[in-house]
Amino acid sequence: MTDDDSRWPKAHGSGPLLLGVRHHGPGSARAVRTALDAARPAAVLIEGPPEADALIPLAADPDLRPPVALLAHAVDEPGRSAFWPFAEFSPEWVAIRWALAHGVPAHFIDLPAAHTLAWEEKKEKEKDQDQGDADDGRGSGEQVRIDPLAALAEAAGHDDPERWWEDVVEHRGPGERDPFAPFAALEEAMGALRERYGVGGHSRDLVREAHMRLRLRAARKESGDEVAVVCGAWHVPALREKTTVTADRSLLKGLPKVKADLTWVPWTHRRLARSSGYGAGIDSPGWYGHLFHAPDRPVERWLTKVARLLREEDRIVSSAHVIEAVRLAETLAALRGRPLPGLGETTDAVRAVMGEGSDVPLALVHDRLVVGDVLGEVPESAPAVPLQRDLARQQRSLRLKPEALERELELDLRGDTDAGRSRLLHRLRLLGVGWGEPARSRGSTGTFRETWRLRWEPELSVRVAEAGVWGTTVLGAAQARAEADATAAGTLADVTALAEQCLLAGLPDALPVVMRVLADRAALDADVGHLAQALPALVRSLRYGDVRGTDTGALAGVAAGLAERIFVGLPPACTALDTDAAAEMRAHVDAVHTAVGLLTETLAAAGAGGSAGSGADEHAGAGAGESAGETGGPGTGAGAGERAGVGGPAGPGAGADQGVGVDARGGGGAGVVGAGDPGADAGARAGVGAGGVGLVRAGRGDLRDRWRAVLRTLSSRDSVPGVLRGRAVRLLLDNGELGSDEAARLMGLALSPGTPPADAAAWIEGFVGGGGGLLLVHDERLLALVDSWLTGVSADAFTDVLPLLRRTFAAYEPGVRRTLGELVRRGPGDRSAGRAAPGAMTPGFAAEPDTERADAVLPVLRLLLGLTDPTDRDRTDRDRTERDTADHDTADHDTADRDPTDHDTADHETAERKAVRGETAQQETAPRSSAERAPVRRGPTECEPPARGISGTGTPEAGIPGMGKAETRTAEPGTAERAGCQAAGPGTSGCDRTGPGTSGCDTRGCGAAEDSSLAGVGV
Amino acid sequence: MSAMSASVRPTTAEPTDDESASESAQALRPHAEQAFAAELASLAAQDDRPRPARWKLSPWAVATYLLGGTLPDGTVITPKYVGPRRIVEVAVTTLATDRALLLLGVPGTAKTWVSEHLAAAVSGDSTLLVQGTAGTPEEAIRYGWNYARLLAHGPSRDALVPSPVMRAMAEGMTARVEELTRIPADVQDTLITILSEKTLPIPELGQEVQAVRGFNLIATANDRDRGVNDLSSALRRRFNTVVLPLPESADAEVDIVTRRVEQIGRSLDLPAAPDGIEEIRRVVTVFRELRDGITADGRTKLKSPSGTLSTAEAISVVTNGLALSAHFGDGVLRPGDVAAGILGAVVRDPAADRVVWQEYLETVVREREGWTDFYRACREVSA
């Protein structure tokens, strides 16, 4: 270097060295480095928030690797933040590193972030479009603003300011003779512009520049005149300007202020494209980085890089390609009048020479090289990111401490705190911060209970820091992440799962994006498997959204559309499947079946909700005769378990649980049970009376009927694998669509000797697999069919079907298996044998009810309930004698006159049929009831908690609604999956009946088996 | 002079004025260099930039010729290609770097059109053309023999019948190969020597034809049926590939269709329809929506039919409609005139496409305001 006098640029006289740059310009960065090396200033001032001065030394830390950003955020409100990103090729970064390497003090001189952030707030309030600190006006919506580059480019006769700037500044190779000449030229140009346009609409610049001048003065006082300033070229003339301290001070007076915190955060090349802070907005950080780093021949090096990338991806690209691409790029640049091929030329060359005209490899090049996957790093010593703060704040307010010890957390979503906790955990999960993992809660999904397994691992802090790129608050970050995930999601099921997560995490703002992606994907996905996978989550979201009062109208539309498409596509998709595919499809069929049930309920609830305004009125639809109802509210006391509790506020959701459909058989009966709190009662009735009911019913029936039609098609089509046919028949049977006669006929067909044994075994698996054992236990005709088929199978074939059968039957609970075994030993269907040898009977399977044993319980019950009504018992006894055996001899006193074969198949899915039966029973017993108790309001409630049988008859006298005369007996553990819970009584104010038909109130699936039995017995 | 061009040329005096009325009266479709002779002449006159060897114009002027513009003396150059500037620039540059140019694109994206105009502007002659078909022989690319002469005088240069490619090499002109992928693979590969060594050996004579500076080759290929005879990678490597896209915006497409329909209509002496623009816009909208599988407002997804529904097809539908309205209608382009054409273009596969079309008709067309007549007309022809 030369001596001092010539070192300091004479052009600037004795003033400070003002280096006007373009933020993130590699050419500018190079020029800044050269100029600093040549001038060796005593201090370096950089455009940036002065609060970050303390953070500058961190830049020397080898662990701080650009791209990084200075993040300023308001302390009280982490969501309000500003970023100043730095890439390796940013002139500001180069200046910082230069200062640190040469032991020269570096300072930020821009307006403090405290003011900038306060401005932001003001801006938001004013709904001003002004972008605050976008330096050179790009991305600004204000019309009076001018883009200095555009003005200069226009003067130079270029239409594209970016390209012009690249040509004259950024692409200028190294080796300029005078390192200061470009800055001088630029300053002159900007000076002319500022003269012509003033501040050009950047009104805040005046204030910022005043601050910069003040800081500059302070630095000059400290370090003399040999101070270098690196700032946006636009500001250079203003810094050169002679103003008085007082003038500058007065400009800065009275600025709004917030308490701001600053820190380094890791940044990515991708995010450099986001305009904020320095107004980065550069779309080719990778290319800029290349320009900055390439010592010479940037085009050749770049194209070689591209060639290598394409080769890695198995595309044949030879050196000859590179040569031709370079030639083309250079000729193109000449044709376009550019000094050097830019990104545009090289891209065109890559497309034409290496990519065979296709944009696909180009997309790869763009993604990997032009943008690049560079992720910055920040040392641990850097202050915490705001997301972490926001998280800490929420943890405090929700009283949810991060603990390393694993623990379970039960949440009751009805409470505000618990709901908040749930949302927080869901949001963190979305962000990849796996603090809590949802555990299986005792209730089913979508109810108001959630169980989480919490464990805070140290690396979760890192995850939080990483998630910091998505936003500064948990909410904002989760939202951004969900939107990004939706766009990038691979399969339809992913998107629906995401939609569900959005609802769970309470991200209504992200939902529209997800919904849009979902609608697009669903419209284009043709794979029934995918659609079927997607539907359940979607329906769950729908239901959940309902519970939360989220607007899920769009979701409902998509779900209904999805269901329709599944209906259309399923039958063809079920043919010609191998065993594995069939098993998979069976799972799909089951999932769709459940989903359709929920969907119809939910849609109906949504439809009827408007007319009656009560959640309970959804039962109106059920009034078509299938008599599904729900006892809700205090009406049934704890008997309805959790469901009762949720009855009022969460009516639609709870109701959706039922999965009980409409059947034409119900006819005009329209027995309706409205359920809910007593208060909602009237509303329920209103709902029933309203004209909207018909509509609702039609809507539900429509979807469900079509699903049934699909199942029928499946069940009768020979090309459909046995397991699916069997399953379809089973589902129809459970829905009451098929009579058990018909089912037996179909079973007979499937098991007829002509059918290959393997196929028949698969049919059986489909039909009675997965907890269907009770069906066989209770319908001995079916068991007899299986039995006779099995004994008829030839020895060879038997070996073949054995694994399949074993798989089917091994899945049953031990009790069921034993019962089945005993039944088979006795000989299924052989009733006379059963009667002849009662001693050999399985308990609970007597041909006749054991009245003595039943009676033995009655005194206790009477005592409990304070009843003295022997007539009732007599009747009951008489009724009972007409019945066939019961699995656990529950005192189903109120039912009567059953078809022996049709009785008491108390299986989970057979509730509808039971409900129908309950109806007949109800009619039968109604006179007695009316004789006994004044206004008849009764509806048997059947619920199936495992292994308990309850029968309760509500009594007004008792004053405790829902408590009933009940007989219970504990069945063989596992023998019964079901406990009939029948409650009837005028006291059950939640149950109302209108119309000629009566209704069965169904509270099955409530997952509160113990609760309800306790209620039935003990209250 | 080849026989083909000889049959055309004598009848057409060099057209000197823009109208070239005499010519259009004679040739059904004049060559590019004839139709736009005036533009080429004034471009050449005012082109002061360096020209590559044997180029009639500088690369800048060629780009201007294709993209349109106004010359310093006020001559307006009509745009020949409406589309991204980048594509034309890459194409022209490729020709200037002595690399061969391969224009790819779905049918009807003006590949042939661009190649013809490029050849006309660069070499002033777009007739050195090899049409690729499944039956294109090697002779069409290399040379054939005049057998009478061969038998009478033995092998000599006089008995040789040069192919357009050979002539282009000898004279430093631009040769064109249309539908390159339709040519059988072994015949395609004859191009490799020509493109890499820039020479064409004639082993029968122990001679060779070396390409003179200025020689280059433009090939077009349809990337819809790429599978026909895919280029060997050796050959592909000799080409710079430019994919001609479908028009980017509806307005651009309407512009293209209007322009071409006008030109064709003029050459066919169809009376100009006064209110055609409305129908043209409609045709373009229908084509675009079905092609893209989404409605113009981006709200509704649609199924796409099997046909390509290119701009060229839109042009032919409109031209057809114009002819219908001129000869059988009231001279105004009505929905009914284009409906049948659209149906024909959309429904290529009678089963699948018809469903697509019906769906589109019922869900989109019917709902659209101001499209009632069109809907009715379509229903009529669809029924």
Coordinates of C-alpha atoms in Angstrom, one line a residue, chain B residues 120-297:
Chain B
A120 CA -35.8 -16.6 -44.8
A121 CA -34.2 -13.9 -42.7
V122 CA -30.8 -15.6 -42.3
S123 CA -30.3 -17.0 -45.7
G124 CA -33.0 -15.3 -47.7
D125 CA -34.2 -18.7 -48.8
S126 CA -36.6 -20.9 -46.8
T127 CA -37.0 -23.6 -49.5
L128 CA -34.1 -25.9 -48.7
L129 CA -36.4 -28.2 -46.9
V130 CA -36.5 -31.8 -46.1
Q131 CA -39.9 -33.0 -45.0
G132 CA -39.5 -35.8 -42.4
T133 CA -41.8 -38.8 -42.8
A134 CA -41.6 -42.4 -41.9
G135 CA -40.4 -43.0 -45.5
T136 CA -37.8 -40.3 -45.8
P137 CA -34.8 -42.0 -47.4
E138 CA -31.1 -41.2 -46.8
E139 CA -31.0 -39.6 -50.3
A140 CA -33.3 -36.9 -49.1
I141 CA -30.6 -35.8 -46.6
R142 CA -27.4 -36.7 -48.5
Y143 CA -27.8 -37.0 -52.2
G144 CA -29.4 -39.2 -54.9
W145 CA -28.4 -40.1 -58.4
N146 CA -29.7 -39.3 -61.8
Y147 CA -29.7 -42.8 -62.9
A148 CA -29.9 -42.1 -66.7
R149 CA -26.8 -40.0 -66.4
L150 CA -25.1 -42.4 -64.1
L151 CA -25.6 -45.3 -66.5
A152 CA -24.6 -43.2 -69.5
H153 CA -21.6 -41.4 -68.1
G154 CA -20.6 -43.3 -65.0
P155 CA -20.5 -41.7 -61.6
S156 CA -19.7 -38.0 -61.7
R157 CA -20.8 -34.9 -59.9
D158 CA -23.1 -34.3 -62.9
A159 CA -25.0 -37.5 -62.2
L160 CA -25.4 -36.6 -58.6
V161 CA -28.7 -35.1 -57.4
P162 CA -27.9 -33.0 -54.3
S163 CA -30.3 -32.9 -51.4
P164 CA -31.4 -29.6 -49.9
V165 CA -29.0 -30.2 -47.1
M166 CA -26.1 -30.7 -49.5
R167 CA -27.0 -27.6 -51.4
A168 CA -27.2 -25.6 -48.2
M169 CA -23.8 -26.9 -47.2
A170 CA -22.3 -26.0 -50.5
E171 CA -23.8 -22.6 -50.7
G172 CA -23.6 -21.7 -47.0
M173 CA -27.3 -21.5 -46.5
T174 CA -29.8 -22.6 -43.9
A175 CA -31.3 -26.0 -44.4
R176 CA -34.5 -27.1 -42.8
V177 CA -35.6 -30.5 -41.6
E178 CA -39.3 -30.8 -40.7
E179 CA -40.6 -33.4 -38.3
L180 CA -37.1 -34.8 -37.6
T181 CA -38.5 -37.4 -35.2
R182 CA -40.6 -38.9 -37.9
I183 CA -37.5 -39.9 -39.9
P184 CA -36.3 -43.4 -39.2
A185 CA -33.5 -43.5 -36.7
D186 CA -30.8 -44.7 -39.1
V187 CA -31.6 -42.0 -41.6
Q188 CA -31.6 -39.4 -38.8
D189 CA -28.1 -40.4 -38.0
T190 CA -26.7 -39.3 -41.4
L191 CA -27.1 -35.9 -39.9
I192 CA -24.4 -36.5 -37.3
T193 CA -21.5 -36.3 -39.7
I194 CA -23.0 -33.3 -41.3
L195 CA -23.5 -31.5 -38.1
S196 CA -20.3 -32.4 -36.3
E197 CA -17.7 -32.6 -39.1
K198 CA -19.7 -30.2 -41.3
T199 CA -18.9 -32.3 -44.2
L200 CA -20.7 -34.7 -46.5
P201 CA -18.5 -37.5 -47.9
I202 CA -19.4 -38.9 -51.4
P203 CA -17.5 -42.2 -51.2
E204 CA -18.7 -43.1 -54.7
L205 CA -16.6 -40.3 -56.1
G206 CA -14.0 -40.2 -53.5
Q207 CA -15.0 -36.6 -52.8
E208 CA -16.7 -34.7 -50.1
V209 CA -18.8 -31.6 -49.8
Q210 CA -17.5 -29.3 -47.1
A211 CA -19.9 -27.0 -45.5
V212 CA -19.3 -23.4 -46.4
R213 CA -19.4 -20.8 -43.6
G214 CA -23.0 -19.8 -43.1
F215 CA -24.4 -23.3 -43.3
N216 CA -26.7 -24.3 -40.6
L217 CA -29.7 -26.5 -40.0
I218 CA -33.0 -26.0 -38.4
A219 CA -35.0 -29.0 -37.4
T220 CA -38.4 -29.2 -36.0
A221 CA -39.9 -32.0 -33.9
N222 CA -43.1 -32.6 -32.2
D223 CA -42.6 -33.4 -28.6
R224 CA -46.0 -34.9 -28.1
D225 CA -45.1 -38.0 -30.1
R226 CA -41.5 -38.0 -29.1
G227 CA -41.6 -41.8 -29.0
V228 CA -41.8 -42.0 -32.8
N229 CA -38.1 -42.1 -33.5
D230 CA -36.4 -40.6 -30.6
L231 CA -33.2 -38.8 -31.5
S232 CA -30.0 -40.6 -30.6
S233 CA -28.1 -38.8 -27.9
A234 CA -25.2 -38.4 -30.4
L235 CA -27.5 -36.5 -32.7
R236 CA -29.3 -34.7 -29.9
R237 CA -26.0 -33.4 -28.6
R238 CA -25.4 -31.6 -31.9
F239 CA -28.5 -29.5 -31.4
N240 CA -29.4 -26.6 -29.2
T241 CA -33.0 -27.2 -28.3
V242 CA -35.6 -24.5 -28.0
V243 CA -39.1 -25.5 -26.9
L244 CA -41.8 -23.3 -28.3
P245 CA -44.4 -22.8 -25.6
L246 CA -48.1 -22.4 -26.0
P247 CA -49.1 -18.7 -25.8
E248 CA -48.7 -17.4 -22.3
S249 CA -51.8 -15.2 -21.9
A250 CA -55.2 -15.3 -23.5
D251 CA -54.6 -11.9 -25.0
A252 CA -51.5 -13.0 -26.7
E253 CA -53.3 -16.0 -28.1
V254 CA -56.2 -13.9 -29.3
D255 CA -53.7 -11.6 -30.9
I256 CA -52.0 -14.5 -32.7
V257 CA -55.3 -16.0 -33.8
T258 CA -56.6 -12.7 -35.1
R259 CA -53.5 -12.0 -37.0
R260 CA -53.2 -15.3 -38.6
V261 CA -56.9 -15.6 -39.4
E262 CA -56.7 -12.2 -41.1
Q263 CA -53.7 -13.3 -43.1
I264 CA -55.3 -16.5 -44.1
G265 CA -58.6 -15.0 -44.8
R266 CA -57.0 -12.4 -47.0
S267 CA -55.2 -15.1 -49.0
L268 CA -58.4 -17.1 -49.3
D269 CA -60.4 -14.0 -50.3
L270 CA -62.8 -14.4 -47.4
P271 CA -64.7 -11.3 -46.6
A272 CA -63.5 -9.8 -43.3
A273 CA -65.9 -10.4 -40.5
P274 CA -66.7 -7.2 -38.6
D275 CA -67.4 -8.7 -35.2
G276 CA -65.1 -11.6 -35.2
I277 CA -63.0 -10.7 -32.3
E278 CA -65.7 -11.7 -29.8
E279 CA -65.9 -15.2 -31.2
I280 CA -62.1 -15.5 -31.5
R281 CA -61.8 -14.6 -27.9
R282 CA -64.3 -17.2 -27.1
V283 CA -62.6 -19.9 -29.1
V284 CA -59.3 -19.1 -27.5
T285 CA -60.8 -19.1 -24.1
V286 CA -62.4 -22.5 -24.6
F287 CA -59.2 -23.9 -26.0
R288 CA -57.0 -22.5 -23.2
E289 CA -59.3 -23.6 -20.5
L290 CA -59.6 -27.1 -21.7
R291 CA -55.9 -27.3 -22.5
D292 CA -54.8 -26.0 -19.1
G293 CA -57.5 -28.0 -17.2
I294 CA -58.6 -24.9 -15.3
T295 CA -61.0 -22.1 -16.0
A296 CA -59.7 -18.7 -16.8
D297 CA -60.7 -17.3 -13.4

